[in-house]
CSV table of C-alpha atoms in Angstrom, one decimal:
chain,number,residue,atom,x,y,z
A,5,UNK,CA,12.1,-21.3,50.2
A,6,UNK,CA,10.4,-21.7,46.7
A,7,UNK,CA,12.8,-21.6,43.3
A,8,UNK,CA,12.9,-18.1,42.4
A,9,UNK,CA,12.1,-17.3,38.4
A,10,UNK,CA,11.7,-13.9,36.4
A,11,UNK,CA,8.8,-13.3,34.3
A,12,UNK,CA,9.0,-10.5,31.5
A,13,UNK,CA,5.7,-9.2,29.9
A,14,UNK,CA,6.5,-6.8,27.3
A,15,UNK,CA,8.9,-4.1,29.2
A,16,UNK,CA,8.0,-5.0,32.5
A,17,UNK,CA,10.5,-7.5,34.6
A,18,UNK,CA,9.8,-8.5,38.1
A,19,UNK,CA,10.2,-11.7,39.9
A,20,UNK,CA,8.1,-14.2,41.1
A,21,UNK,CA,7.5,-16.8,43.5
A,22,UNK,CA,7.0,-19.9,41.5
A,23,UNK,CA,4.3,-21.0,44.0
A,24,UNK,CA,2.3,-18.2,43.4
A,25,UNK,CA,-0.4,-17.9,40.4
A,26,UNK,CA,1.4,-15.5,38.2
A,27,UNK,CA,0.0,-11.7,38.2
A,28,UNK,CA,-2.0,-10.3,35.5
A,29,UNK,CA,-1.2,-7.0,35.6
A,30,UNK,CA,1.3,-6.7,32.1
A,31,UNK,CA,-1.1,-7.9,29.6
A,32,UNK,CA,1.9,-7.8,26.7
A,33,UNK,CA,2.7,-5.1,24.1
A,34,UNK,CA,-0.2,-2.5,23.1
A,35,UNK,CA,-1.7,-3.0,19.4
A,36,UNK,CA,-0.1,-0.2,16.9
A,37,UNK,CA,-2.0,1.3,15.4
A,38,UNK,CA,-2.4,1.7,11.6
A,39,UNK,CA,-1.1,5.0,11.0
A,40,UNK,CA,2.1,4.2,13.1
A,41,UNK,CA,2.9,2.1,11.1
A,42,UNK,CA,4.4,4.6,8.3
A,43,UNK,CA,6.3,6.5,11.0
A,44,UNK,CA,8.2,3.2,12.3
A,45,UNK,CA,9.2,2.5,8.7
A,46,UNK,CA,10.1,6.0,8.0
A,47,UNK,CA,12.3,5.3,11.4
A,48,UNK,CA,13.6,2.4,9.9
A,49,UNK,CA,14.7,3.6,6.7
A,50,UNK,CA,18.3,3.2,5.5
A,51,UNK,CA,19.4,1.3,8.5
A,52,UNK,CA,20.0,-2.8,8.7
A,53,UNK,CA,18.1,-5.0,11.5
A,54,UNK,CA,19.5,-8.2,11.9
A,55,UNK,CA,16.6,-11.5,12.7
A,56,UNK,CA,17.1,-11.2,16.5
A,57,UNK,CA,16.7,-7.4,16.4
A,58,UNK,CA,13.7,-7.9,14.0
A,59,UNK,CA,12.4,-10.2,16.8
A,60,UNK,CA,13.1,-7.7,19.7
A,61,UNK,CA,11.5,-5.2,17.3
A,62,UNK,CA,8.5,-7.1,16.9
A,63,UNK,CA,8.1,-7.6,20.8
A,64,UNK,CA,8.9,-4.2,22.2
A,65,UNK,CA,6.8,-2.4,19.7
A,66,UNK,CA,3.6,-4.3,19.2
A,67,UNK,CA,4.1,-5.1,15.8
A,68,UNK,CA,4.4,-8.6,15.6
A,69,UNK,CA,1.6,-9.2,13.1
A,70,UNK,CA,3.0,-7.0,10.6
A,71,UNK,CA,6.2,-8.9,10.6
A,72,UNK,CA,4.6,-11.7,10.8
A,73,UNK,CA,2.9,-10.6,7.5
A,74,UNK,CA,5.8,-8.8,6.2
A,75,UNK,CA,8.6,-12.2,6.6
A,76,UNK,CA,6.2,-15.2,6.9
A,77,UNK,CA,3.5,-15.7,5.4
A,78,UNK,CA,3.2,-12.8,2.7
A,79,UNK,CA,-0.1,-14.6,1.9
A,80,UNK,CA,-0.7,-12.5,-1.5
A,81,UNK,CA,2.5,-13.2,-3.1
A,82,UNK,CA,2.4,-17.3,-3.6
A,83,UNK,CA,-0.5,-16.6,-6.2
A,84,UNK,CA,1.9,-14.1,-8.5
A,85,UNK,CA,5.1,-14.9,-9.9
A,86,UNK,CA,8.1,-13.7,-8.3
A,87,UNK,CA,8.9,-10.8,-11.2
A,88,UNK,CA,5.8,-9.1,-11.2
A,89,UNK,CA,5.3,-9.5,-6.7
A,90,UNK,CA,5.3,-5.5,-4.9
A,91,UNK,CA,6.6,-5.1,-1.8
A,92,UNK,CA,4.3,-3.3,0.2
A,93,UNK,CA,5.3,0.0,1.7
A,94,UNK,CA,2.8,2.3,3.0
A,95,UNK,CA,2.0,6.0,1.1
A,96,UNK,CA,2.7,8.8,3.3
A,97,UNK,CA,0.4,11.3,4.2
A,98,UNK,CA,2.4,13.7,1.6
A,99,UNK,CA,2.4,11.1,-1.2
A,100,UNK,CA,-1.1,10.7,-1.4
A,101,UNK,CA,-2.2,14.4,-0.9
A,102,UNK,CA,0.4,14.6,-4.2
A,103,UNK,CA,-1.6,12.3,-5.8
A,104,UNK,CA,-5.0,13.9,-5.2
A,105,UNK,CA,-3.6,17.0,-6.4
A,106,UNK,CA,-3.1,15.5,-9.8
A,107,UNK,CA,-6.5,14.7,-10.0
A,108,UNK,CA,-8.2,17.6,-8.5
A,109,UNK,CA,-10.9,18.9,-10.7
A,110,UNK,CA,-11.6,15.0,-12.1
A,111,UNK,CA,-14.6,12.7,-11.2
A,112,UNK,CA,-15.8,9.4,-11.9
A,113,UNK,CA,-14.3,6.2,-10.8
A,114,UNK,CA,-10.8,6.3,-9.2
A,115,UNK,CA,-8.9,2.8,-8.8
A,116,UNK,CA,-5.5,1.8,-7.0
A,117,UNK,CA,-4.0,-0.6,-8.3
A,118,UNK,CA,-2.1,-2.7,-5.2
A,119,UNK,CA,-3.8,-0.2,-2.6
A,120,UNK,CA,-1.9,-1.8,0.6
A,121,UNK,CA,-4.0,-0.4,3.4
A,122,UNK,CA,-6.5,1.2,1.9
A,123,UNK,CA,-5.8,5.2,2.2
A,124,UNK,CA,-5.3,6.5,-0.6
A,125,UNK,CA,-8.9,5.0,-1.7
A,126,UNK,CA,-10.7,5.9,1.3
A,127,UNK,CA,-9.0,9.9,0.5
A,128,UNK,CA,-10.2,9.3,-2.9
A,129,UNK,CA,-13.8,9.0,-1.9
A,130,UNK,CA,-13.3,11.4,0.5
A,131,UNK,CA,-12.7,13.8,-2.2
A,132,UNK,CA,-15.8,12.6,-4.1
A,133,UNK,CA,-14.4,10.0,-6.1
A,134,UNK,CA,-17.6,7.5,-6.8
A,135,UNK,CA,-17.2,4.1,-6.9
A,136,UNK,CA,-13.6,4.3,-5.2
A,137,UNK,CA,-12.1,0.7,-5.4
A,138,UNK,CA,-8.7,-0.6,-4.5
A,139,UNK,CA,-7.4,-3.8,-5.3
A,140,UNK,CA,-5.1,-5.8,-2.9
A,141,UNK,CA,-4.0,-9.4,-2.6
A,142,UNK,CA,-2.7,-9.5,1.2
A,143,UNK,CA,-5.8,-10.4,3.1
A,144,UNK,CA,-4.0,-8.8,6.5
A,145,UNK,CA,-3.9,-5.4,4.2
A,146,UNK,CA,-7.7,-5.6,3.1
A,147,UNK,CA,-8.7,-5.8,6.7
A,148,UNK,CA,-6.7,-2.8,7.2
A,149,UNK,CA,-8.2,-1.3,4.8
A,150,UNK,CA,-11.3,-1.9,6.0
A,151,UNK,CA,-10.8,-0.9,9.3
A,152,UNK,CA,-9.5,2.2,8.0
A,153,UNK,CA,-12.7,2.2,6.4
A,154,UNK,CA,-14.8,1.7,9.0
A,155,UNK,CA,-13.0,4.5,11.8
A,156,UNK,CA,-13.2,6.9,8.8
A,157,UNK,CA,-17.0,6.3,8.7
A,158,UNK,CA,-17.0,5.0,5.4
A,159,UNK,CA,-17.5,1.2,6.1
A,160,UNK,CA,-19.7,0.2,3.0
A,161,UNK,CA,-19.0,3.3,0.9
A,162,UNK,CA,-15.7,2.4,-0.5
A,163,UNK,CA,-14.3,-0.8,-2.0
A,164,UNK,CA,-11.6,-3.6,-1.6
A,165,UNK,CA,-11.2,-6.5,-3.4
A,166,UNK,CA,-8.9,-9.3,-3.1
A,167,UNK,CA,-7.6,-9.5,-6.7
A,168,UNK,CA,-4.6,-9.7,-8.7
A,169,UNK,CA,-3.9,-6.7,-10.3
A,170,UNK,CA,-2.9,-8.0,-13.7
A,171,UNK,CA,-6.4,-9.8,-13.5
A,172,UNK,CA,-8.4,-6.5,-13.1
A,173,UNK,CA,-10.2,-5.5,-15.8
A,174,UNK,CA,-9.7,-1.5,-16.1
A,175,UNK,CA,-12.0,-0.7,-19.3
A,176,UNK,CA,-14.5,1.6,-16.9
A,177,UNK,CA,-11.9,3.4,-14.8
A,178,UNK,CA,-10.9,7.2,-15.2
A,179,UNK,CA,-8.9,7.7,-12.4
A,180,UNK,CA,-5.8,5.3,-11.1
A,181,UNK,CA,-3.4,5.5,-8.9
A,182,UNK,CA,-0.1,2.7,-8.7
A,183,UNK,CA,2.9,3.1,-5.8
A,184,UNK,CA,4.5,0.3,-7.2
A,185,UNK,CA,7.8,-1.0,-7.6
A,186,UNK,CA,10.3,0.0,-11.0
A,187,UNK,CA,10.5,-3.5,-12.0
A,188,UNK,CA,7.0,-4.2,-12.6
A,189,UNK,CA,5.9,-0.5,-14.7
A,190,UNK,CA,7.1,-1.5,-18.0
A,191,UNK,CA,4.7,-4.5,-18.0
A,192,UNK,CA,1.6,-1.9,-16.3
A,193,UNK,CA,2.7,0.5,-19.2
A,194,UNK,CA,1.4,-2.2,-21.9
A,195,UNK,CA,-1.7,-3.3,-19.8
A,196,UNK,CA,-2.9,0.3,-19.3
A,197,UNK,CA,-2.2,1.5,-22.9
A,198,UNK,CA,-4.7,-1.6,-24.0
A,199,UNK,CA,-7.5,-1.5,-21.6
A,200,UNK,CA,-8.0,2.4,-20.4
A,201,UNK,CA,-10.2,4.8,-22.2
A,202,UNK,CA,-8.7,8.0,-23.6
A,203,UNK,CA,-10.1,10.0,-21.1
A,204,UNK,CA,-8.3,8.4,-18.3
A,205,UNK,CA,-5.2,9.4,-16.3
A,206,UNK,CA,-2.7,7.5,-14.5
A,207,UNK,CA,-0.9,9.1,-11.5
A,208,UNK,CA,1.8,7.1,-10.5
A,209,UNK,CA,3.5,7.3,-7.0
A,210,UNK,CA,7.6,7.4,-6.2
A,211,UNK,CA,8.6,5.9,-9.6
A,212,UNK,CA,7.6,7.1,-12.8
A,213,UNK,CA,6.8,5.0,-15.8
A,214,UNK,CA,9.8,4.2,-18.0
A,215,UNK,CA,8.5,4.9,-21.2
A,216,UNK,CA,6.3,7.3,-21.4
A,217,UNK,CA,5.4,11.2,-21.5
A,218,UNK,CA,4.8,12.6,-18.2
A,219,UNK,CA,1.7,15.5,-18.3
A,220,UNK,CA,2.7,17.0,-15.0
A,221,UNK,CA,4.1,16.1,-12.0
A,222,UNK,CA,4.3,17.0,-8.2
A,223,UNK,CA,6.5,16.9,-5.2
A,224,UNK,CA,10.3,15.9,-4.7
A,225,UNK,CA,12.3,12.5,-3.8
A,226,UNK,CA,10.3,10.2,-2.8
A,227,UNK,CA,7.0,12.1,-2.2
A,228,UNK,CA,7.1,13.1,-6.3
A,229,UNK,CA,4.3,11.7,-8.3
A,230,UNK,CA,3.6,11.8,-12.0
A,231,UNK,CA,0.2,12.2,-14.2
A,232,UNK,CA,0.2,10.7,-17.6
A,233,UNK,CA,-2.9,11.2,-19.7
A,234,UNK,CA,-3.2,8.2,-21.7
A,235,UNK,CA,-5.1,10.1,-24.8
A,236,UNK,CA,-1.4,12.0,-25.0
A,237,UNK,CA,0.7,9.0,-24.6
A,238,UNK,CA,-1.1,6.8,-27.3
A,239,UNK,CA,-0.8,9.9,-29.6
A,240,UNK,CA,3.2,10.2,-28.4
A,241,UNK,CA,3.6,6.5,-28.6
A,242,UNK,CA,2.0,6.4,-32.1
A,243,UNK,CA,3.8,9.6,-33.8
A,244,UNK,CA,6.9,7.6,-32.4
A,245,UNK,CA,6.4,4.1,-34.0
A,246,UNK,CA,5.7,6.2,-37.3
A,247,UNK,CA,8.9,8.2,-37.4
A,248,UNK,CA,10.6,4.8,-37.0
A,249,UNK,CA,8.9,3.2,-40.0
């Protein structure tokens, strides 16, 4: 009688007669697909997984290459030092109707600043938005993006670069959009102020900028989003410094 052994392909247990070539029926866990991966962090949120529940996670769900990404490799984040590094968490599909909202009525070029896996920037151009660039350092995230791109039928028409954000050159840009984390904004706020155009506005996503003078905003908790106007905060910023002097 032939040693007995059990064989487990993503959910599915059975044993097997070692002698035998082993079945081919369980090909492993399915691929996730992009958009589930907001609801599994939304499912997530505000409860503790422990490395061996990360790893069961990771098995049972499919999403293995995200944590892969998300505890391994982090390819983007060994080019930036550790202060100004952003987590990547993706936008919900109320955060970044928010942010359209804030500029509805606006044209010209729109830029996200850190744009994860793209959606916000493929919205963008979907709500006519030309050129509609995001900038990203996680390769894993720009082929997301692309992807995204691609299923939305705009493969070609919309843009992601690989590119440090501080590094970006934001002169020509009208339109941009940051979801990024409190710790880095006061450092954006003095990058913005000296390379945007006065007709430009700024919407940023879950945290607001420390300093300055909010135009409007939109939404609640975590879903609120801010616009700032950078013509009025260079005018609020400068009547400031003079009252000081």
């Amino acid at each position: 009688m032939g040693r007995m052994r059990v064989v487990r392909d993503d959910l599915c247990v059975r044993a097997t007669d070692l002698k035998k070539p082993r079945p081919r029926a369980c090909l492993g866990p399915p691929a996730m697909d992009p958009d589930d991966l907001e609801e599994l962090a939304v499912e997530l949120q505000g409860k503790t997984v422990g490395g061996w529940g990360l790893v069961q996670l990771a098995a049972g769900t499919g999403f293995a290459a995200y944590v892969m990404w998300a505890g391994i490799l982090m390819p983007g984040f060994r080019r930036v030092p550790l202060k100004l590094q952003v987590p990547y968490v993706p936008s919900s599909a109320k955060q970044v109707e928010n942010v359209m909202s804030l500029l509805k009525g606006r044209s010209g070029k729109m830029v996200d600043l850190g744009s994860g896996d793209g959606r916000i920037v493929l919205e963008a151009y979907k709500r006519g938005f030309r050129p509609a660039v995001g900038y990203e350092l996680n390769p894993w995230l720009l082929r997301l993006s692309n992807y995204r791109a691609w299923r939305a039928g705009c493969y070609g028409k919309v843009f992601y670069h690989r590119q440090d954000l501080w590094k970006v050159n934001v002169s020509d840009c009208y339109n941009v959009s940051v979801f990024l984390a409190p710790s880095v904004l006061p450092l954006l706020e003095t990058k913005l102020l000296a390379e945007l155009p006065d007709e430009a506005r700024v919407v940023a996503g879950r945290f607001p900028f420390p300093t300055w003078m909010p135009t409007t905003n939109v939404g609640e908790g975590i879903n609120r989003s801010w616009a700032y106007d950078i013509k009025t905060v260079r005018q609020t910023k400068n009547k400031f410094e003079g009252s000081r002097e």
